[in-house]
Tab-separated table of C-alpha atoms and ligand atoms in Angstrom:
chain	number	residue	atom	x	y	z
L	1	UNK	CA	19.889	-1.693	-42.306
L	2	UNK	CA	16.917	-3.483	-40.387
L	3	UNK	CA	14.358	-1.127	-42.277
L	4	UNK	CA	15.611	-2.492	-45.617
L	5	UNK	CA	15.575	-5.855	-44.564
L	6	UNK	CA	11.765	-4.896	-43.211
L	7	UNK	CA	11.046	-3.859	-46.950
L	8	UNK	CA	12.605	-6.394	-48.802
L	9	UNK	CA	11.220	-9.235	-46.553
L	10	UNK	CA	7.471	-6.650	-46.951
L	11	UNK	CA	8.480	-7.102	-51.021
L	12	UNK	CA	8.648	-10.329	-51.283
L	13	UNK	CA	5.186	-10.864	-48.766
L	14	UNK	CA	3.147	-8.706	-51.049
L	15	UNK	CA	4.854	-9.910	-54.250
L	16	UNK	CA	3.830	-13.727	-53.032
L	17	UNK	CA	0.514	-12.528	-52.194
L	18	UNK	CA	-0.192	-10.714	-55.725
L	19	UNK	CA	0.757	-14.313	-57.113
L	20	UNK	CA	-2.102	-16.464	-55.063
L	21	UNK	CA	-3.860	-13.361	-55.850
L	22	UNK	CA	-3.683	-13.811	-59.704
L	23	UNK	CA	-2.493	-17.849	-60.158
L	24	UNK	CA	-0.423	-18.508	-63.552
L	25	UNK	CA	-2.118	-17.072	-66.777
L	26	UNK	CA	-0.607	-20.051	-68.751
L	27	UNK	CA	-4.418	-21.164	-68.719
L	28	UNK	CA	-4.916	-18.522	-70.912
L	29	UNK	CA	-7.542	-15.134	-69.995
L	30	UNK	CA	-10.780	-16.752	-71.814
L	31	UNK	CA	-10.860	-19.713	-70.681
L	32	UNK	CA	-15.071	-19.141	-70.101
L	33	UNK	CA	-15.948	-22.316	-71.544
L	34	UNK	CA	-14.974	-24.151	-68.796
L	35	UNK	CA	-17.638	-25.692	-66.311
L	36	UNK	CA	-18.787	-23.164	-64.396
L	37	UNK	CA	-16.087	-20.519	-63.329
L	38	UNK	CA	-16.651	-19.116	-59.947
L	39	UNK	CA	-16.281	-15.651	-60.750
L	40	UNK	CA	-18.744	-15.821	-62.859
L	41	UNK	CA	-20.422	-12.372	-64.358
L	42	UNK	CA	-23.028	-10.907	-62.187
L	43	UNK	CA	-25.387	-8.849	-63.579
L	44	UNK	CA	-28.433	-6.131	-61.782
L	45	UNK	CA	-32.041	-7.156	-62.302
L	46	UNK	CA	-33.179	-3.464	-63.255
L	47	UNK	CA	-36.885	-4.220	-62.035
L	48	UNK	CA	-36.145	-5.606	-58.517
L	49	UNK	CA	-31.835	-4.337	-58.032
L	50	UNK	CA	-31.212	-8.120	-57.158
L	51	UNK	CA	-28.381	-9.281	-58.622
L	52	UNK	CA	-28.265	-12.645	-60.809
L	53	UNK	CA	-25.261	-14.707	-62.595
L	54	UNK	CA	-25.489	-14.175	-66.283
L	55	UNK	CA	-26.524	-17.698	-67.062
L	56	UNK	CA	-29.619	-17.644	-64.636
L	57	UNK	CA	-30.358	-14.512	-66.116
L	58	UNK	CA	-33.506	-13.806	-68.285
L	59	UNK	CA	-32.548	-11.777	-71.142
L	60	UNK	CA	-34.761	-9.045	-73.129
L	61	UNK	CA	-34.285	-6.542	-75.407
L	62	UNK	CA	-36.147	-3.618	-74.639
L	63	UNK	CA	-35.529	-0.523	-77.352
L	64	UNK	CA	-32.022	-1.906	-77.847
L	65	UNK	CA	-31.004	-2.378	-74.797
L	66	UNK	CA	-29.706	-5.563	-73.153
L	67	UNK	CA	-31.505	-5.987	-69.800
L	68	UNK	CA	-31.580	-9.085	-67.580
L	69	UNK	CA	-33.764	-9.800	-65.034
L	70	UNK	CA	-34.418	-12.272	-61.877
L	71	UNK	CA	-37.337	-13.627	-63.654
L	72	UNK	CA	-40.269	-13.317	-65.807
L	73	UNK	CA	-42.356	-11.843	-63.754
L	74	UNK	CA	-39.852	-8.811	-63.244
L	75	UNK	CA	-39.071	-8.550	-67.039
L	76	UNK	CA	-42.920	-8.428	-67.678
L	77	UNK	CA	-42.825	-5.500	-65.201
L	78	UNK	CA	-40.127	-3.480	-66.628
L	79	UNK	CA	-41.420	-3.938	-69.928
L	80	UNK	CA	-44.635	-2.495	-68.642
L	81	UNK	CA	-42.782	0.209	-67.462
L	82	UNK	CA	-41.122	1.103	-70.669
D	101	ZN	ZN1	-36.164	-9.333	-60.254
């Protein structure tokens, strides 16, 4: 009887803990235009491996790919590369 209690009272723990985990979607999934979300999109600077938020990115197009780098300089690299 104790070990049931144990998982019920485990249950509820993990089931409070998955909601401050993932807080009420009544703000809706895309909510992006906000200022600034935290968990913002990361993306790998191909020339260097650093990794840079999306919006500090700079963007090229190199033969139809989307690349983002660090920086000028490193774009300017990589496209001397390819
Ligand atoms: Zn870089």
């Amino acid at each position: 009887m104790i070990k049931l209690l144990l998982l019920v009272l485990l249950f509820f723990v993990g089931y409070s803990f998955i909601q401050t985990l993932f807080p009420s979607r009544s703000k809706g999934p895309k909510s992006s235009d906000n200022a600034k979300p935290e968990g913002e999109q990361m993306v790998l600077d191909p020339q260097c491996g650093t990794y840079i938020p999306l919006s500090e990115s700079v963007k090229a197009n190199i033969q139809g790919q989307q690349h983002y780098f660090c920086s000028r300089k490193c774009r300017s690299q990589f496209k001397k590369k390819h």
